Each structure stands twice: as structure tokens, then as C-alpha cells.
């Protein structure tokens, strides 16, 4: 099987006043061309750091990639030059951030901004680039009459549509969306997600959807990776992961979703706190919160194991030795 993206043993640290933060620790992740992956975990689990590592945007210092490989289309991005990374970013891999204004320039009209991205990665004239810009705006549901407007003239949801148009303008092989709808209100969220789903189908772009919302993942993604304390603890197709989760943390995540049909049902929060990333627990990082913890969980780190075909987990309950 030919993978679009294959992350092997990625580790990323940050040096902070409080100590060394192990933001990502021995992370494994695979994605096939055109596939959509939900990347789920609590705040601080290392989802965004992973995305920034793929984009070559970890600034050193304070960040440092200390180990691993990020193989994209057969090449290790961690060995690519800054010049090569510049052509990958926005070209073959595009990213959408939570706050659309992070990606928009307030003093340039939206058609010019899309055209700039097209010109940066393609051999076309300015005129052709502007034509593509208007087409892309129409694809995301913005009428051509509004192409010459500035970002502040658009609502939050419309701004995020512009960002999506910029991201897709170069027809990337991989789109990374980091909580793209969190800043929007609920009805607009649903519209933007619906749009992303349509576009994913239309452009056959592989998608990594970073979120803490299992509902969003259920709606959009084929595969799911559950992240805890800097590593992926479980990875599988959506159905087996939702119906038969294997890792105690994943089981806890599903139990913590309130039952919308039952007012009496209270949120069953996973007991204990998210670990301090400057001082991760020894052994399995989940052991202080795990109801199944055994003696070895305190000292040994569980291996990444294919417990069932295509269903991977890092937990001694599912490791054969
Ligand atoms: Fe729990 Fe041990 Fe599995 Fe970690 S390895 S999740 S502590 S049972």
C-alpha cells in the first residue's frame, strides 16, 4: 500500500521556563492518498505540534524535532531544505487554522490573496491566477462580485470559506484543518463542515481534521487517531474505533460524551488530570488515570501493536508479550 504520509517515531520538545515540554513522543501515523483522518485529543495532547511539524513550522528554538521521520510522497520532510519546504507548504500541503485571520492579510483583497498563492506555486500569468481565484471563491460559495472585497468585509464563516479557497487553490495532496470551525457559531460550523466534506470529495484531497469533537470526526472522517500525552494511543477505521474502542483512554472519551436524549445523564469525565507535559508519568503516560493499570504500566511503555487487522493500539491489555 502506497502511503501519502507516514510518520514514524516523531518526537518534538520545547524548552520553556518550566522545563522541557515533551509535546510529541514517539508518534506513529499513516495516511493514504485521498483519505480523511480525524486527529482527536484534549488540548495540549500534541495535535497542533504534529501538524506544525508536518508543515515544517516548528521554530527552533524553543522547539526541536528530536527524533523520527515524516515521509510525505516518499520523501522525508525532516531532511528537506527550507526552500523545498516553502514549495511544499501551501502547494502540496495546505493548512487551515482555527482563526481565519491568522491566514488572511487584512490589507489585500481576497482575490489578490488567492492569486498570490496560485502564482507562488504555479507557472501562470497574473491574469490567469486572478481567474482561478474567482473560480475558487465560487467553489466555496462566494459570489464573484465580492472577489475584490477585503477580509473585514466578510463574516467569520465567510472568512473561513476564503481561507479554504486559498488552501485548495493549489490543489494540495494533503489538507490539514486545525479545529477549523471552533471559532464559528454552531449553524455556521455545520455549513463550513458540509462545504469541507463536499470539497474533499470533489478534489480528492487527503484530510487531517484536528479536533476534540468526536461528532465532527464521525461526520467527516474515514480513519481516526486518538492522541494522548504526545502520542497516538489508538488508530483504526472509524467504525471499529467507535464500536469497539480498545484503549482505556478512548473508552473513557466515549463515556464522557453526554447523552443528549437524557437530561439525567451527567458528563462522565475521565478521572484525574491531563498529565503535565514537563513531567510526563513513567511507563504508560495514561497509568495514573487508568482503571486497568497493572504493575508494568508504571515502568514500561506499551508498544505500538496491531491488535486486529488495521486496528493499532499502545496498551498492555492488547500487547501479546
Ligand atoms: Fe492502562 Fe496499562 Fe493500558 Fe496504559 S498500558 S492504558 S495504564 S492498561
mmCIF file of C-alpha atoms and ligand atoms in Angstrom:
data_model
loop_
_atom_site.group_PDB
_atom_site.id
_atom_site.type_symbol
_atom_site.label_atom_id
_atom_site.label_comp_id
_atom_site.label_asym_id
_atom_site.label_seq_id
_atom_site.Cartn_x
_atom_site.Cartn_y
_atom_site.Cartn_z
ATOM 1 C CA UNK A 1 0.000 0.000 0.000
ATOM 2 C CA UNK A 2 1.334 3.354 -1.041
ATOM 3 C CA UNK A 3 1.063 5.911 1.750
ATOM 4 C CA UNK A 4 0.775 9.629 1.190
ATOM 5 C CA UNK A 5 2.038 10.344 4.670
ATOM 6 C CA UNK A 6 3.903 8.041 7.017
ATOM 7 C CA UNK A 7 5.078 9.476 10.332
ATOM 8 C CA UNK A 8 7.464 7.194 12.200
ATOM 9 C CA UNK A 9 8.553 7.770 15.781
ATOM 10 C CA UNK A 10 8.208 11.565 15.736
ATOM 11 C CA UNK A 11 9.347 13.341 18.916
ATOM 12 C CA UNK A 12 9.199 17.101 19.472
ATOM 13 C CA UNK A 13 10.377 19.044 22.537
ATOM 14 C CA UNK A 14 10.028 22.663 23.609
ATOM 15 C CA UNK A 15 12.365 24.373 26.024
ATOM 16 C CA UNK A 16 10.311 26.534 28.388
ATOM 17 C CA UNK A 17 10.891 28.344 31.682
ATOM 18 C CA UNK A 18 9.152 25.454 33.448
ATOM 19 C CA UNK A 19 11.386 22.834 31.855
ATOM 20 C CA UNK A 20 11.433 20.639 28.770
ATOM 21 C CA UNK A 21 7.967 20.010 27.328
ATOM 22 C CA UNK A 22 7.708 16.652 25.565
ATOM 23 C CA UNK A 23 4.973 17.827 23.205
ATOM 24 C CA UNK A 24 5.150 14.830 20.872
ATOM 25 C CA UNK A 25 6.637 11.500 21.897
ATOM 26 C CA UNK A 26 7.327 8.583 19.541
ATOM 27 C CA UNK A 27 4.265 9.277 17.392
ATOM 28 C CA UNK A 28 3.171 6.936 14.578
ATOM 29 C CA UNK A 29 0.636 7.920 11.917
ATOM 30 C CA UNK A 30 -0.230 6.840 8.373
ATOM 31 C CA UNK A 31 -2.474 8.330 5.739
ATOM 32 C CA UNK A 32 -3.282 7.030 2.235
ATOM 33 C CA UNK A 33 -3.918 9.390 -0.709
ATOM 34 C CA UNK A 34 -7.411 10.917 -0.593
ATOM 35 C CA UNK A 35 -8.109 9.502 2.864
ATOM 36 C CA UNK A 36 -9.592 11.547 5.717
ATOM 37 C CA UNK A 37 -8.306 11.191 9.242
ATOM 38 C CA UNK A 38 -9.785 12.563 12.443
ATOM 39 C CA UNK A 39 -6.994 13.537 14.813
ATOM 40 C CA UNK A 40 -8.604 13.609 18.248
ATOM 41 C CA UNK A 41 -7.349 14.562 21.669
ATOM 42 C CA UNK A 42 -7.575 17.036 24.526
ATOM 43 C CA UNK A 43 -5.929 20.463 24.402
ATOM 44 C CA UNK A 44 -2.203 20.027 24.903
ATOM 45 C CA UNK A 45 -2.135 16.433 23.626
ATOM 46 C CA UNK A 46 0.234 17.474 20.824
ATOM 47 C CA UNK A 47 -2.135 17.600 17.827
ATOM 48 C CA UNK A 48 -1.139 21.063 16.639
ATOM 49 C CA UNK A 49 2.574 20.405 17.251
ATOM 50 C CA UNK A 50 2.279 17.345 14.999
ATOM 51 C CA UNK A 51 0.604 19.432 12.279
ATOM 52 C CA UNK A 52 3.238 22.164 12.525
ATOM 53 C CA UNK A 53 5.954 19.505 12.277
ATOM 54 C CA UNK A 54 4.453 18.227 9.013
ATOM 55 C CA UNK A 55 4.377 21.810 7.699
ATOM 56 C CA UNK A 56 7.984 22.423 8.736
ATOM 57 C CA UNK A 57 6.836 25.220 11.040
ATOM 58 C CA UNK A 58 8.395 24.200 14.359
ATOM 59 C CA UNK A 59 10.596 27.162 15.199
ATOM 60 C CA UNK A 60 13.905 26.299 16.727
ATOM 61 C CA UNK A 61 14.409 27.402 19.491
ATOM 62 C CA UNK A 62 12.282 26.919 21.559
ATOM 63 C CA UNK A 63 11.020 23.885 19.583
ATOM 64 C CA UNK A 64 13.089 20.966 18.368
ATOM 65 C CA UNK A 65 12.260 17.792 16.476
ATOM 66 C CA UNK A 66 14.475 15.317 18.279
ATOM 67 C CA UNK A 67 13.589 12.091 16.508
ATOM 68 C CA UNK A 68 11.589 10.402 13.777
ATOM 69 C CA UNK A 69 10.667 10.647 10.119
ATOM 70 C CA UNK A 70 7.846 12.398 8.282
ATOM 71 C CA UNK A 71 7.680 10.605 4.935
ATOM 72 C CA UNK A 72 5.457 12.512 2.512
ATOM 73 C CA UNK A 73 5.106 11.213 -1.072
ATOM 74 C CA UNK A 74 8.129 9.012 -0.442
ATOM 75 C CA UNK A 75 10.441 11.763 0.873
ATOM 76 C CA UNK A 76 11.409 12.577 4.456
ATOM 77 C CA UNK A 77 10.273 16.159 5.038
ATOM 78 C CA UNK A 78 12.604 16.419 8.022
ATOM 79 C CA UNK A 79 15.526 16.159 5.586
ATOM 80 C CA UNK A 80 14.122 18.718 3.107
ATOM 81 C CA UNK A 81 15.746 22.134 2.733
ATOM 82 C CA UNK A 82 13.879 25.290 3.736
ATOM 83 C CA UNK A 83 13.475 26.067 0.029
ATOM 84 C CA UNK A 84 11.896 22.649 -0.632
ATOM 85 C CA UNK A 85 9.603 23.153 2.373
ATOM 86 C CA UNK A 86 8.477 26.509 1.019
ATOM 87 C CA UNK A 87 7.227 24.805 -2.124
ATOM 88 C CA UNK A 88 5.541 22.029 -0.107
ATOM 89 C CA UNK A 89 3.733 24.485 2.209
ATOM 90 C CA UNK A 90 0.624 25.870 0.569
ATOM 91 C CA UNK A 91 1.381 23.805 -2.533
ATOM 92 C CA UNK A 92 1.294 20.065 -1.787
ATOM 93 C CA UNK A 93 0.250 20.521 1.834
ATOM 94 C CA UNK A 94 -2.100 23.285 2.961
ATOM 95 C CA UNK A 95 -3.254 24.103 6.462
ATOM 96 C CA UNK A 96 -6.355 25.825 7.806
ATOM 97 C CA UNK A 97 -6.143 27.345 11.275
ATOM 98 C CA UNK A 98 -8.816 27.966 13.905
ATOM 99 C CA UNK A 99 -8.783 31.737 13.486
ATOM 100 C CA UNK A 100 -9.194 32.652 9.809
ATOM 101 C CA UNK A 101 -7.403 35.965 10.350
ATOM 102 C CA UNK A 102 -4.172 34.031 11.037
ATOM 103 C CA UNK A 103 -4.117 33.168 7.344
ATOM 104 C CA UNK A 104 -5.614 36.342 5.820
ATOM 105 C CA UNK A 105 -3.875 39.598 5.100
ATOM 106 C CA UNK A 106 -6.218 42.429 6.196
ATOM 107 C CA UNK A 107 -4.936 44.932 3.612
ATOM 108 C CA UNK A 108 -5.201 42.794 0.467
ATOM 109 C CA UNK A 109 -8.439 41.922 -1.337
ATOM 110 C CA UNK A 110 -9.418 38.246 -1.195
ATOM 111 C CA UNK A 111 -8.997 37.564 -4.930
ATOM 112 C CA UNK A 112 -5.461 39.000 -4.814
ATOM 113 C CA UNK A 113 -4.635 36.777 -1.832
ATOM 114 C CA UNK A 114 -5.748 33.616 -3.581
ATOM 115 C CA UNK A 115 -3.964 34.699 -6.780
ATOM 116 C CA UNK A 116 -0.739 35.248 -4.804
ATOM 117 C CA UNK A 117 -0.853 31.677 -3.558
ATOM 118 C CA UNK A 118 -1.535 30.373 -7.083
ATOM 119 C CA UNK A 119 1.384 32.422 -8.514
ATOM 120 C CA UNK A 120 3.724 31.169 -5.803
ATOM 121 C CA UNK A 121 3.197 27.530 -6.742
ATOM 122 C CA UNK A 122 2.243 27.541 -10.433
ATOM 123 C CA UNK A 123 3.630 28.811 -13.696
ATOM 124 C CA UNK A 124 0.689 31.002 -14.745
ATOM 125 C CA UNK A 125 0.166 34.704 -15.571
ATOM 126 C CA UNK A 126 -1.279 37.139 -13.017
ATOM 127 C CA UNK A 127 -4.429 37.336 -15.113
ATOM 128 C CA UNK A 128 -4.895 33.552 -15.091
ATOM 129 C CA UNK A 129 -4.186 33.443 -11.355
ATOM 130 C CA UNK A 130 -6.920 36.015 -10.711
ATOM 131 C CA UNK A 131 -9.316 33.985 -12.858
ATOM 132 C CA UNK A 132 -8.539 30.873 -10.795
ATOM 133 C CA UNK A 133 -9.084 32.970 -7.640
ATOM 134 C CA UNK A 134 -12.595 33.946 -8.698
ATOM 135 C CA UNK A 135 -13.385 30.332 -9.617
ATOM 136 C CA UNK A 136 -12.150 29.124 -6.234
ATOM 137 C CA UNK A 137 -14.295 31.715 -4.446
ATOM 138 C CA UNK A 138 -17.313 30.431 -6.361
ATOM 139 C CA UNK A 139 -16.413 26.845 -5.397
ATOM 140 C CA UNK A 140 -16.612 27.812 -1.718
ATOM 141 C CA UNK A 141 -19.878 29.685 -2.231
ATOM 142 C CA UNK A 142 -18.690 33.298 -2.516
ATOM 143 C CA UNK A 143 -20.118 35.238 -5.470
ATOM 144 C CA UNK A 144 -17.624 36.732 -7.951
ATOM 145 C CA UNK A 145 -18.930 40.264 -7.221
ATOM 146 C CA UNK A 146 -17.346 40.011 -3.779
ATOM 147 C CA UNK A 147 -13.910 38.963 -5.045
ATOM 148 C CA UNK A 148 -12.475 42.484 -4.723
ATOM 149 C CA UNK A 149 -13.508 42.907 -1.099
ATOM 150 C CA UNK A 150 -11.200 42.924 1.919
ATOM 151 C CA UNK A 151 -11.296 40.239 4.650
ATOM 152 C CA UNK A 152 -13.002 42.541 7.198
ATOM 153 C CA UNK A 153 -15.982 42.898 4.851
ATOM 154 C CA UNK A 154 -16.776 39.207 5.335
ATOM 155 C CA UNK A 155 -18.420 37.473 8.322
ATOM 156 C CA UNK A 156 -16.486 34.854 10.333
ATOM 157 C CA UNK A 157 -17.923 31.915 8.395
ATOM 158 C CA UNK A 158 -17.298 33.648 5.055
ATOM 159 C CA UNK A 159 -13.713 34.445 6.078
ATOM 160 C CA UNK A 160 -13.142 30.756 6.807
ATOM 161 C CA UNK A 161 -14.544 29.991 3.313
ATOM 162 C CA UNK A 162 -11.950 32.372 1.851
ATOM 163 C CA UNK A 163 -9.249 30.555 3.814
ATOM 164 C CA UNK A 164 -10.495 27.230 2.444
ATOM 165 C CA UNK A 165 -10.394 28.703 -1.097
ATOM 166 C CA UNK A 166 -6.759 29.758 -0.549
ATOM 167 C CA UNK A 167 -5.896 26.339 0.872
ATOM 168 C CA UNK A 168 -7.408 24.489 -2.081
ATOM 169 C CA UNK A 169 -6.258 26.903 -4.809
ATOM 170 C CA UNK A 170 -3.100 24.855 -5.485
ATOM 171 C CA UNK A 171 -4.942 21.538 -5.337
ATOM 172 C CA UNK A 172 -2.920 20.171 -2.401
ATOM 173 C CA UNK A 173 -2.480 16.422 -1.872
ATOM 174 C CA UNK A 174 -2.997 16.974 1.858
ATOM 175 C CA UNK A 175 -5.119 19.466 3.732
ATOM 176 C CA UNK A 176 -4.636 19.865 7.471
ATOM 177 C CA UNK A 177 -7.514 21.599 9.252
ATOM 178 C CA UNK A 178 -6.821 22.585 12.860
ATOM 179 C CA UNK A 179 -10.169 22.984 14.654
ATOM 180 C CA UNK A 180 -11.364 24.981 11.612
ATOM 181 C CA UNK A 181 -14.835 25.673 12.968
ATOM 182 C CA UNK A 182 -14.253 26.172 16.692
ATOM 183 C CA UNK A 183 -14.317 29.974 16.404
ATOM 184 C CA UNK A 184 -17.621 29.935 14.483
ATOM 185 C CA UNK A 185 -21.154 29.691 15.816
ATOM 186 C CA UNK A 186 -22.927 26.359 15.603
ATOM 187 C CA UNK A 187 -25.041 26.805 12.452
ATOM 188 C CA UNK A 188 -22.109 28.300 10.540
ATOM 189 C CA UNK A 189 -19.911 25.447 11.816
ATOM 190 C CA UNK A 190 -22.234 22.926 10.225
ATOM 191 C CA UNK A 191 -22.194 24.792 6.890
ATOM 192 C CA UNK A 192 -18.403 25.033 6.807
ATOM 193 C CA UNK A 193 -18.056 21.315 7.671
ATOM 194 C CA UNK A 194 -20.556 20.428 4.961
ATOM 195 C CA UNK A 195 -18.513 22.501 2.497
ATOM 196 C CA UNK A 196 -15.283 20.786 3.523
ATOM 197 C CA UNK A 197 -16.904 17.401 3.038
ATOM 198 C CA UNK A 198 -18.053 18.346 -0.484
ATOM 199 C CA UNK A 199 -14.669 19.769 -1.437
ATOM 200 C CA UNK A 200 -12.799 16.770 -0.104
ATOM 201 C CA UNK A 201 -14.850 14.554 -2.411
ATOM 202 C CA UNK A 202 -14.515 16.913 -5.373
ATOM 203 C CA UNK A 203 -10.749 17.493 -5.146
ATOM 204 C CA UNK A 204 -9.871 14.073 -3.677
ATOM 205 C CA UNK A 205 -7.621 15.790 -1.153
ATOM 206 C CA UNK A 206 -6.421 13.799 1.829
ATOM 207 C CA UNK A 207 -7.582 15.468 5.023
ATOM 208 C CA UNK A 208 -6.326 15.573 8.585
ATOM 209 C CA UNK A 209 -9.068 17.065 10.726
ATOM 210 C CA UNK A 210 -7.712 18.108 14.123
ATOM 211 C CA UNK A 211 -10.498 18.291 16.666
ATOM 212 C CA UNK A 212 -11.647 17.388 20.148
ATOM 213 C CA UNK A 213 -15.141 16.782 18.803
ATOM 214 C CA UNK A 214 -15.918 13.097 18.114
ATOM 215 C CA UNK A 215 -19.140 14.197 16.398
ATOM 216 C CA UNK A 216 -17.224 16.130 13.733
ATOM 217 C CA UNK A 217 -14.998 13.103 13.165
ATOM 218 C CA UNK A 218 -17.982 10.758 12.870
ATOM 219 C CA UNK A 219 -19.406 13.047 10.206
ATOM 220 C CA UNK A 220 -16.326 13.583 8.033
ATOM 221 C CA UNK A 221 -13.543 11.070 8.620
ATOM 222 C CA UNK A 222 -12.782 7.523 7.464
ATOM 223 C CA UNK A 223 -9.944 6.881 9.905
ATOM 224 C CA UNK A 224 -9.398 8.071 13.450
ATOM 225 C CA UNK A 225 -6.250 8.597 15.519
ATOM 226 C CA UNK A 226 -6.638 9.192 19.248
ATOM 227 C CA UNK A 227 -3.865 11.240 20.779
ATOM 228 C CA UNK A 228 -2.856 11.280 24.443
ATOM 229 C CA UNK A 229 0.162 12.952 26.079
ATOM 230 C CA UNK A 230 2.052 13.445 22.836
ATOM 231 C CA UNK A 231 1.459 10.113 21.123
ATOM 232 C CA UNK A 232 -1.200 8.315 19.173
ATOM 233 C CA UNK A 233 -2.623 5.691 21.540
ATOM 234 C CA UNK A 234 -5.145 4.177 19.112
ATOM 235 C CA UNK A 235 -5.683 4.245 15.351
ATOM 236 C CA UNK A 236 -8.275 2.470 13.231
ATOM 237 C CA UNK A 237 -11.081 2.865 10.753
ATOM 238 C CA UNK A 238 -13.936 4.891 12.197
ATOM 239 C CA UNK A 239 -16.411 2.043 12.656
ATOM 240 C CA UNK A 240 -14.284 -0.367 14.716
ATOM 241 C CA UNK A 241 -12.870 2.532 16.692
ATOM 242 C CA UNK A 242 -16.339 3.840 17.581
ATOM 243 C CA UNK A 243 -17.972 0.479 18.201
ATOM 244 C CA UNK A 244 -15.081 -1.411 19.807
ATOM 245 C CA UNK A 245 -12.516 1.024 21.172
ATOM 246 C CA UNK A 246 -9.531 -0.816 22.653
ATOM 247 C CA UNK A 247 -7.536 1.756 24.603
ATOM 248 C CA UNK A 248 -8.923 2.645 28.066
ATOM 249 C CA UNK A 249 -8.473 6.349 27.241
ATOM 250 C CA UNK A 250 -10.574 6.030 24.077
ATOM 251 C CA UNK A 251 -13.229 4.129 26.035
ATOM 252 C CA UNK A 252 -13.206 6.984 28.560
ATOM 253 C CA UNK A 253 -13.578 9.588 25.810
ATOM 254 C CA UNK A 254 -16.724 7.916 24.514
ATOM 255 C CA UNK A 255 -18.129 7.588 28.026
ATOM 256 C CA UNK A 256 -17.555 11.305 28.611
ATOM 257 C CA UNK A 257 -19.909 12.317 25.799
ATOM 258 C CA UNK A 258 -23.169 13.407 27.417
ATOM 259 C CA UNK A 259 -26.234 11.530 26.257
ATOM 260 C CA UNK A 260 -28.286 14.223 24.541
ATOM 261 C CA UNK A 261 -31.532 12.293 24.958
ATOM 262 C CA UNK A 262 -31.217 12.004 28.691
ATOM 263 C CA UNK A 263 -31.281 15.063 30.938
ATOM 264 C CA UNK A 264 -30.346 12.932 33.920
ATOM 265 C CA UNK A 265 -27.169 11.763 32.281
ATOM 266 C CA UNK A 266 -24.201 13.686 33.598
ATOM 267 C CA UNK A 267 -20.911 14.067 31.903
ATOM 268 C CA UNK A 268 -18.772 11.128 32.972
ATOM 269 C CA UNK A 269 -15.423 12.815 32.957
ATOM 270 C CA UNK A 270 -12.304 10.645 32.873
ATOM 271 C CA UNK A 271 -10.975 10.857 36.435
ATOM 272 C CA UNK A 272 -7.661 12.587 37.015
ATOM 273 C CA UNK A 273 -5.930 15.438 35.281
ATOM 274 C CA UNK A 274 -4.255 15.648 31.905
ATOM 275 C CA UNK A 275 -0.569 14.984 32.572
ATOM 276 C CA UNK A 276 1.885 17.836 32.990
ATOM 277 C CA UNK A 277 3.866 17.770 29.722
ATOM 278 C CA UNK A 278 7.039 18.915 31.512
ATOM 279 C CA UNK A 279 6.753 15.903 33.788
ATOM 280 C CA UNK A 280 5.070 13.007 31.986
ATOM 281 C CA UNK A 281 4.360 9.903 34.063
ATOM 282 C CA UNK A 282 6.768 6.995 33.658
ATOM 283 C CA UNK A 283 5.719 3.899 31.729
ATOM 284 C CA UNK A 284 2.330 4.277 30.073
ATOM 285 C CA UNK A 285 1.526 8.012 30.354
ATOM 286 C CA UNK A 286 -2.138 7.166 30.978
ATOM 287 C CA UNK A 287 -1.443 4.908 34.001
ATOM 288 C CA UNK A 288 -2.331 7.446 36.757
ATOM 289 C CA UNK A 289 -5.848 7.745 35.268
ATOM 290 C CA UNK A 290 -6.338 4.190 34.041
ATOM 291 C CA UNK A 291 -8.686 1.850 35.908
ATOM 292 C CA UNK A 292 -6.927 -1.151 34.302
ATOM 293 C CA UNK A 293 -3.383 -0.136 35.255
ATOM 294 C CA UNK A 294 -1.122 -3.061 36.151
ATOM 295 C CA UNK A 295 2.308 -3.121 37.766
ATOM 296 C CA UNK A 296 4.234 -2.979 34.465
ATOM 297 C CA UNK A 297 2.194 0.055 33.275
ATOM 298 C CA UNK A 298 4.081 2.184 35.830
ATOM 299 C CA UNK A 299 7.528 1.369 34.500
ATOM 300 C CA UNK A 300 7.272 0.124 30.918
ATOM 301 C CA UNK A 301 5.973 1.974 27.882
ATOM 302 C CA UNK A 302 3.500 -0.159 25.871
ATOM 303 C CA UNK A 303 4.473 -0.873 22.264
ATOM 304 C CA UNK A 304 2.520 0.209 19.199
ATOM 305 C CA UNK A 305 0.692 -3.033 18.359
ATOM 306 C CA UNK A 306 -1.645 -4.131 15.561
ATOM 307 C CA UNK A 307 -4.214 -5.750 17.841
ATOM 308 C CA UNK A 308 -6.594 -6.544 14.974
ATOM 309 C CA UNK A 309 -6.057 -6.075 11.238
ATOM 310 C CA UNK A 310 -5.726 -2.306 10.696
ATOM 311 C CA UNK A 311 -6.515 -1.526 14.338
ATOM 312 C CA UNK A 312 -3.471 -0.265 16.243
ATOM 313 C CA UNK A 313 -3.174 0.460 19.942
ATOM 314 C CA UNK A 314 -0.486 1.176 22.544
ATOM 315 C CA UNK A 315 -1.680 -0.641 25.680
ATOM 316 C CA UNK A 316 -0.506 -3.739 27.568
ATOM 317 C CA UNK A 317 -4.053 -5.122 27.629
ATOM 318 C CA UNK A 318 -3.674 -5.690 23.871
ATOM 319 C CA UNK A 319 0.029 -6.453 23.630
ATOM 320 C CA UNK A 320 0.801 -10.157 23.319
ATOM 321 C CA UNK A 321 4.079 -10.246 25.275
HETATM 322 FE FE1 LIG B 1 -3.967 1.396 31.167
HETATM 323 FE FE2 LIG B 1 -1.745 -0.040 31.295
HETATM 324 FE FE3 LIG B 1 -3.096 0.099 29.013
HETATM 325 FE FE4 LIG B 1 -1.749 2.191 29.916
HETATM 326 S S1 LIG B 1 -0.894 0.236 29.257
HETATM 327 S S2 LIG B 1 -3.780 2.213 29.093
HETATM 328 S S3 LIG B 1 -2.077 2.019 32.107
HETATM 329 S S4 LIG B 1 -3.779 -0.821 30.928
#
